[in-house]
């Protein structure tokens, strides 16, 4: 038998390159399809997140011997009530203090423009340029309004569809496992079921943990800003709560807004105190809350989270940033389950 043209290490490297290319190509195709059919894919993903968040409540209702359909309906009603109440609180807080926050941010930008040496670039120049741009492209205002109306209608339609999907996902959750097993080959049914359960548990843990941590962060930072008498403290706390669903980046942006508002209205000393409050809350979150609350979820390295956020933002903007981390947590859960299942047993020849 003639010797191979390439040595063994090179052939292994080539084989791995082929595998990586195939996986990458499949991932690109999936992402392209999701972007193309985003109107249908987005409600499904949002419904999965909502189902993961409301799963414990639905299971508790079932344990109380409530009918499955009634339990799913009550859970969806609770979701609508909570989301409606939270949206009202956030919007009301931002409307009541939004003008004050914007004025404070403008004042802070004006105070920082001089020391930073932004010669010829003042807020007045930016406003004048903005007015020129609006005057130049004013002819497209009507089409922009129509586009905005269509976007709002699309968002409302996707939200309603996601709500109905949450109801069906909760009510028929017991049939999903059977459907997965029927689609998978008989020899891999157990693996498919275990990986699906692990992925859903990862998303469920992430959603519950993130919601609890966001609530605690918002309460603590709002209390600190109220003590410091920073204007718009409630609205800033609402921003902290919403931003907490985007790990690291959301906390950084909302905390920076709070510090700038404190700097503009209360001076550098209070701004330093506000910075101390934000940093203290972040330290408590990173060293106490996350290990305690999310100890049963998939632990991801911060670099992996930042890469996931960057990829999500490049694909779908803010919505992609919101969905990137739970989807990455599900992927990590699947990889961990597959690695655990196919790990060579002790004493086997491959070990």
Short mmCIF file of C-alpha atoms in Angstrom, two decimals:
data_model
loop_
_atom_site.label_atom_id
_atom_site.label_comp_id
_atom_site.label_asym_id
_atom_site.label_seq_id
_atom_site.Cartn_x
_atom_site.Cartn_y
_atom_site.Cartn_z
CA UNK A 1 0.00 0.00 0.00
CA UNK A 2 1.56 3.34 -1.01
CA UNK A 3 2.23 5.84 1.76
CA UNK A 4 -0.27 8.69 2.15
CA UNK A 5 0.51 11.94 0.41
CA UNK A 6 0.00 13.95 3.59
CA UNK A 7 1.13 13.14 7.12
CA UNK A 8 -1.43 12.20 9.77
CA UNK A 9 -1.48 15.61 11.61
CA UNK A 10 -2.15 17.45 8.35
CA UNK A 11 -4.99 15.11 7.43
CA UNK A 12 -6.58 15.58 10.86
CA UNK A 13 -6.28 19.34 10.51
CA UNK A 14 -7.90 19.17 7.08
CA UNK A 15 -10.75 17.06 8.44
CA UNK A 16 -11.37 19.53 11.27
CA UNK A 17 -11.29 22.43 8.80
CA UNK A 18 -13.97 20.71 6.71
CA UNK A 19 -16.12 20.18 9.82
CA UNK A 20 -15.70 23.82 10.88
CA UNK A 21 -16.59 25.05 7.39
CA UNK A 22 -19.69 22.87 7.25
CA UNK A 23 -20.87 23.99 10.70
CA UNK A 24 -20.18 27.64 9.87
CA UNK A 25 -22.02 27.36 6.57
CA UNK A 26 -25.02 25.78 8.26
CA UNK A 27 -25.02 28.49 10.93
CA UNK A 28 -24.88 31.24 8.30
CA UNK A 29 -27.80 29.69 6.43
CA UNK A 30 -29.84 29.43 9.65
CA UNK A 31 -29.10 33.05 10.58
CA UNK A 32 -30.00 34.25 7.08
CA UNK A 33 -33.28 32.36 7.20
CA UNK A 34 -34.08 33.78 10.64
CA UNK A 35 -33.38 37.32 9.41
CA UNK A 36 -35.47 36.77 6.28
CA UNK A 37 -38.41 35.34 8.25
CA UNK A 38 -37.87 37.53 11.32
CA UNK A 39 -41.58 38.39 11.50
CA UNK A 40 -42.31 34.74 12.26
CA UNK A 41 -39.08 33.84 14.08
CA UNK A 42 -39.08 36.75 16.53
CA UNK A 43 -42.47 35.88 18.13
CA UNK A 44 -41.32 32.28 18.54
CA UNK A 45 -38.13 33.33 20.32
CA UNK A 46 -39.97 35.84 22.51
CA UNK A 47 -42.58 33.20 23.32
CA UNK A 48 -39.85 30.78 24.36
CA UNK A 49 -38.40 33.41 26.70
CA UNK A 50 -41.84 34.14 28.11
CA UNK A 51 -42.53 30.43 28.56
CA UNK A 52 -39.21 30.00 30.34
CA UNK A 53 -40.01 32.90 32.66
CA UNK A 54 -43.58 31.76 33.42
CA UNK A 55 -42.92 28.03 33.58
CA UNK A 56 -42.75 27.83 37.40
CA UNK A 57 -46.09 29.62 37.80
CA UNK A 58 -47.75 27.31 35.28
CA UNK A 59 -46.34 24.22 36.99
CA UNK A 60 -47.58 25.45 40.36
CA UNK A 61 -51.08 25.91 38.97
CA UNK A 62 -50.96 22.40 37.53
CA UNK A 63 -49.85 21.08 40.93
CA UNK A 64 -53.00 22.69 42.35
CA UNK A 65 -55.00 20.51 39.92
CA UNK A 66 -56.00 23.39 37.64
CA UNK A 67 -56.96 22.46 34.09
CA UNK A 68 -54.01 22.80 31.67
CA UNK A 69 -55.79 25.24 29.37
CA UNK A 70 -57.09 27.30 32.30
CA UNK A 71 -53.64 27.31 33.91
CA UNK A 72 -52.05 28.48 30.66
CA UNK A 73 -54.70 31.18 30.28
CA UNK A 74 -54.23 32.41 33.86
CA UNK A 75 -50.47 32.46 33.36
CA UNK A 76 -50.79 34.50 30.17
CA UNK A 77 -53.17 36.87 31.95
CA UNK A 78 -50.59 37.29 34.70
CA UNK A 79 -47.96 37.98 32.04
CA UNK A 80 -50.12 40.67 30.44
CA UNK A 81 -50.83 42.23 33.83
CA UNK A 82 -47.18 42.25 34.89
CA UNK A 83 -45.87 43.51 31.56
CA UNK A 84 -48.61 46.13 31.37
CA UNK A 85 -47.95 47.32 34.89
CA UNK A 86 -44.18 47.36 34.43
CA UNK A 87 -44.50 49.18 31.11
CA UNK A 88 -46.81 51.75 32.67
CA UNK A 89 -44.44 52.32 35.58
CA UNK A 90 -41.38 52.65 33.32
CA UNK A 91 -43.11 54.88 30.77
CA UNK A 92 -44.71 57.05 33.45
CA UNK A 93 -41.38 57.45 35.24
CA UNK A 94 -39.58 58.33 32.02
CA UNK A 95 -42.33 60.74 30.92
CA UNK A 96 -42.39 62.51 34.28
CA UNK A 97 -38.61 62.82 34.52
CA UNK A 98 -37.55 62.46 30.89
CA UNK A 99 -37.32 66.19 30.20
CA UNK A 100 -35.35 66.70 33.38
CA UNK A 101 -32.93 63.89 32.49
CA UNK A 102 -32.43 65.24 28.96
CA UNK A 103 -31.77 68.77 30.23
CA UNK A 104 -29.28 67.39 32.73
CA UNK A 105 -27.50 65.39 30.05
CA UNK A 106 -27.26 68.46 27.81
CA UNK A 107 -25.85 70.48 30.66
CA UNK A 108 -23.33 67.77 31.46
CA UNK A 109 -22.26 67.56 27.81
CA UNK A 110 -21.83 71.33 27.69
CA UNK A 111 -19.78 71.33 30.89
CA UNK A 112 -17.57 68.52 29.63
CA UNK A 113 -17.10 69.93 26.12
CA UNK A 114 -14.75 72.71 27.29
CA UNK A 115 -12.28 70.66 29.37
CA UNK A 116 -12.16 67.94 26.73
CA UNK A 117 -11.19 70.49 24.05
CA UNK A 118 -14.04 69.91 21.62
CA UNK A 119 -13.22 73.08 19.68
CA UNK A 120 -15.89 74.07 17.22
CA UNK A 121 -18.15 71.22 18.25
CA UNK A 122 -20.73 72.58 20.64
CA UNK A 123 -24.27 71.51 21.21
CA UNK A 124 -25.43 74.56 19.25
CA UNK A 125 -23.36 73.43 16.25
CA UNK A 126 -24.80 69.94 16.50
CA UNK A 127 -28.33 71.35 16.73
CA UNK A 128 -27.71 73.58 13.70
CA UNK A 129 -26.39 70.66 11.70
CA UNK A 130 -29.40 68.60 12.74
CA UNK A 131 -31.75 71.35 11.60
CA UNK A 132 -29.96 71.56 8.24
CA UNK A 133 -30.26 67.81 7.78
CA UNK A 134 -33.94 67.90 8.68
CA UNK A 135 -34.51 70.71 6.21
CA UNK A 136 -32.58 68.92 3.48
CA UNK A 137 -34.40 65.63 3.91
CA UNK A 138 -37.75 67.01 4.98
CA UNK A 139 -39.38 65.71 1.84
CA UNK A 140 -39.12 62.17 3.16
CA UNK A 141 -40.93 62.95 6.40
CA UNK A 142 -44.26 61.55 5.22
CA UNK A 143 -42.70 58.27 4.12
CA UNK A 144 -40.84 58.13 7.43
CA UNK A 145 -44.11 58.53 9.35
CA UNK A 146 -45.75 55.80 7.30
CA UNK A 147 -42.73 53.56 7.85
CA UNK A 148 -42.93 54.22 11.59
CA UNK A 149 -46.63 53.36 11.64
CA UNK A 150 -45.96 50.11 9.81
CA UNK A 151 -43.17 49.23 12.25
CA UNK A 152 -45.47 49.88 15.21
CA UNK A 153 -48.15 47.71 13.65
CA UNK A 154 -45.62 44.95 13.00
CA UNK A 155 -44.42 45.10 16.61
CA UNK A 156 -47.98 44.90 17.94
CA UNK A 157 -48.77 41.95 15.66
CA UNK A 158 -45.62 40.11 16.77
CA UNK A 159 -46.43 40.77 20.44
CA UNK A 160 -49.95 39.36 20.05
CA UNK A 161 -48.62 36.34 18.18
CA UNK A 162 -45.97 35.79 20.85
CA UNK A 163 -48.68 35.89 23.55
CA UNK A 164 -50.73 33.24 21.78
CA UNK A 165 -47.60 31.13 21.31
CA UNK A 166 -46.84 31.39 25.03
CA UNK A 167 -50.32 30.03 25.74
CA UNK A 168 -49.85 27.07 23.40
CA UNK A 169 -46.29 26.39 24.58
CA UNK A 170 -47.46 26.28 28.18
CA UNK A 171 -50.56 24.22 27.51
CA UNK A 172 -48.90 21.70 25.19
CA UNK A 173 -45.51 21.55 26.84
CA UNK A 174 -45.99 17.88 27.61
CA UNK A 175 -46.41 17.07 23.92
CA UNK A 176 -43.20 18.79 22.85
CA UNK A 177 -41.00 16.03 24.26
CA UNK A 178 -42.98 13.38 22.42
CA UNK A 179 -42.76 15.38 19.19
CA UNK A 180 -38.98 15.72 19.53
CA UNK A 181 -38.58 12.02 20.18
CA UNK A 182 -40.74 11.16 17.17
CA UNK A 183 -38.65 13.38 14.89
CA UNK A 184 -35.30 12.06 16.13
CA UNK A 185 -33.91 8.62 15.24
CA UNK A 186 -34.77 5.94 17.76
CA UNK A 187 -31.17 5.57 18.95
CA UNK A 188 -30.81 9.30 19.72
CA UNK A 189 -34.21 9.99 21.27
CA UNK A 190 -32.87 10.12 24.82
CA UNK A 191 -30.03 12.47 23.81
CA UNK A 192 -32.38 14.82 21.94
CA UNK A 193 -34.78 14.95 24.89
CA UNK A 194 -31.96 15.56 27.40
CA UNK A 195 -30.36 18.33 25.31
CA UNK A 196 -33.72 20.04 24.73
CA UNK A 197 -34.50 19.96 28.44
CA UNK A 198 -31.05 21.28 29.31
CA UNK A 199 -31.33 24.12 26.81
CA UNK A 200 -34.73 25.14 28.12
CA UNK A 201 -33.53 24.94 31.73
CA UNK A 202 -30.62 27.23 30.85
CA UNK A 203 -32.95 29.81 29.29
CA UNK A 204 -35.39 29.45 32.20
CA UNK A 205 -32.66 30.03 34.76
CA UNK A 206 -31.27 32.98 32.84
CA UNK A 207 -34.63 34.71 32.55
CA UNK A 208 -35.59 34.24 36.21
CA UNK A 209 -32.14 35.20 37.46
CA UNK A 210 -31.82 38.23 35.22
CA UNK A 211 -35.28 39.52 36.16
CA UNK A 212 -34.56 39.20 39.88
CA UNK A 213 -31.12 40.80 39.54
CA UNK A 214 -32.53 43.64 37.41
CA UNK A 215 -35.18 44.34 40.04
CA UNK A 216 -32.64 44.36 42.88
CA UNK A 217 -30.23 46.60 40.93
CA UNK A 218 -32.98 49.06 40.05
CA UNK A 219 -34.23 49.26 43.65
CA UNK A 220 -30.75 49.74 45.13
CA UNK A 221 -29.62 52.34 42.58
CA UNK A 222 -32.93 54.22 42.82
CA UNK A 223 -32.64 54.29 46.62
CA UNK A 224 -29.07 55.59 46.39
CA UNK A 225 -30.02 58.31 43.90
CA UNK A 226 -32.98 59.34 46.05
CA UNK A 227 -30.70 59.68 49.07
CA UNK A 228 -28.33 61.81 46.99
CA UNK A 229 -31.35 63.83 45.75
CA UNK A 230 -30.46 63.28 42.11
CA UNK A 231 -33.31 64.49 39.87
CA UNK A 232 -35.15 61.83 37.92
CA UNK A 233 -34.07 59.02 40.24
CA UNK A 234 -37.15 56.90 39.51
CA UNK A 235 -36.72 57.23 35.76
CA UNK A 236 -33.03 56.38 36.05
CA UNK A 237 -33.95 53.32 38.10
CA UNK A 238 -36.36 52.28 35.34
CA UNK A 239 -33.52 52.59 32.83
CA UNK A 240 -31.35 50.40 35.07
CA UNK A 241 -34.07 47.73 35.20
CA UNK A 242 -34.52 47.65 31.43
CA UNK A 243 -30.78 47.82 30.74
CA UNK A 244 -30.05 44.88 33.03
CA UNK A 245 -31.42 42.51 30.37
CA UNK A 246 -28.37 43.43 28.27
CA UNK A 247 -25.49 42.17 30.46
CA UNK A 248 -22.54 44.48 31.09
CA UNK A 249 -23.37 46.95 28.32
CA UNK A 250 -26.83 47.84 29.63
CA UNK A 251 -25.56 48.34 33.19
CA UNK A 252 -22.69 50.49 31.92
CA UNK A 253 -24.92 52.76 29.83
CA UNK A 254 -27.64 53.21 32.45
CA UNK A 255 -25.03 53.83 35.16
CA UNK A 256 -23.25 56.38 32.97
CA UNK A 257 -26.53 58.25 32.42
CA UNK A 258 -27.15 58.35 36.19
CA UNK A 259 -23.65 59.71 36.89
CA UNK A 260 -23.96 62.37 34.17
CA UNK A 261 -27.31 63.54 35.51
CA UNK A 262 -25.84 63.78 39.01
CA UNK A 263 -22.85 65.69 37.66
CA UNK A 264 -25.01 68.20 35.80
CA UNK A 265 -27.48 68.94 38.62
CA UNK A 266 -25.60 68.25 41.84
CA UNK A 267 -21.96 68.86 40.98
CA UNK A 268 -18.85 66.68 40.81
CA UNK A 269 -18.98 65.59 44.47
CA UNK A 270 -22.48 64.14 44.20
CA UNK A 271 -21.51 62.67 40.82
CA UNK A 272 -18.66 60.81 42.51
CA UNK A 273 -21.06 59.57 45.17
CA UNK A 274 -23.48 58.43 42.45
CA UNK A 275 -20.60 56.66 40.71
CA UNK A 276 -19.78 54.97 44.01
CA UNK A 277 -23.39 53.80 44.36
CA UNK A 278 -23.44 52.37 40.84
CA UNK A 279 -20.08 50.63 41.30
CA UNK A 280 -21.09 49.26 44.70
CA UNK A 281 -24.28 47.79 43.26
CA UNK A 282 -22.32 46.26 40.38
CA UNK A 283 -19.81 44.75 42.81
CA UNK A 284 -22.63 43.28 44.90
CA UNK A 285 -24.25 41.94 41.73
CA UNK A 286 -21.08 40.37 40.37
CA UNK A 287 -19.82 38.84 43.62
CA UNK A 288 -23.04 38.00 45.47
CA UNK A 289 -26.21 38.16 43.40
CA UNK A 290 -25.09 36.38 40.25
CA UNK A 291 -23.33 33.48 42.03
CA UNK A 292 -26.30 33.13 44.39
CA UNK A 293 -29.20 33.62 41.98
CA UNK A 294 -27.75 32.08 38.83
CA UNK A 295 -25.79 29.27 40.47
CA UNK A 296 -27.94 26.64 38.70
CA UNK A 297 -27.74 28.15 35.24
CA UNK A 298 -25.05 27.88 32.58
CA UNK A 299 -22.11 30.02 33.67
CA UNK A 300 -20.63 31.89 30.71
CA UNK A 301 -17.38 33.79 30.55
CA UNK A 302 -17.77 37.58 30.17
CA UNK A 303 -15.85 37.43 26.89
CA UNK A 304 -18.39 34.97 25.50
CA UNK A 305 -21.24 37.25 26.60
CA UNK A 306 -19.67 40.31 24.97
CA UNK A 307 -19.07 38.39 21.73
CA UNK A 308 -22.69 37.19 21.79
CA UNK A 309 -23.94 40.75 22.32
CA UNK A 310 -21.80 42.02 19.44
CA UNK A 311 -23.04 39.28 17.12
CA UNK A 312 -26.66 39.84 18.15
CA UNK A 313 -26.40 43.59 17.61
CA UNK A 314 -24.88 43.10 14.14
CA UNK A 315 -27.67 40.72 13.14
CA UNK A 316 -30.81 42.25 14.68
CA UNK A 317 -29.88 45.44 16.56
CA UNK A 318 -31.33 45.92 20.04
CA UNK A 319 -33.61 42.90 19.69
CA UNK A 320 -30.57 40.80 18.81
CA UNK A 321 -28.76 42.03 21.92
CA UNK A 322 -31.73 41.05 24.06
CA UNK A 323 -31.96 37.57 22.53
CA UNK A 324 -28.23 36.88 22.14
CA UNK A 325 -27.38 35.95 25.72
CA UNK A 326 -30.31 33.55 26.43
CA UNK A 327 -29.73 31.84 23.08
CA UNK A 328 -26.03 31.54 23.90
CA UNK A 329 -26.92 30.12 27.31
CA UNK A 330 -29.10 27.53 25.57
CA UNK A 331 -26.24 26.67 23.20
CA UNK A 332 -23.84 26.25 26.13
CA UNK A 333 -26.39 24.01 27.83
CA UNK A 334 -26.72 21.84 24.72
CA UNK A 335 -22.94 21.54 24.35
CA UNK A 336 -22.57 20.60 28.01
CA UNK A 337 -25.25 17.94 27.79
CA UNK A 338 -23.83 16.46 24.58
CA UNK A 339 -20.33 16.42 26.06
CA UNK A 340 -21.63 14.76 29.21
CA UNK A 341 -23.54 12.11 27.26
CA UNK A 342 -20.74 11.21 24.89
CA UNK A 343 -17.92 11.42 27.43
CA UNK A 344 -15.94 8.14 27.38
CA UNK A 345 -16.64 5.96 30.38
CA UNK A 346 -13.89 5.31 32.89
CA UNK A 347 -11.77 2.32 31.91
CA UNK A 348 -12.79 2.41 28.25
CA UNK A 349 -10.02 2.16 25.62
CA UNK A 350 -10.54 5.79 24.51
CA UNK A 351 -10.02 7.06 28.06
#
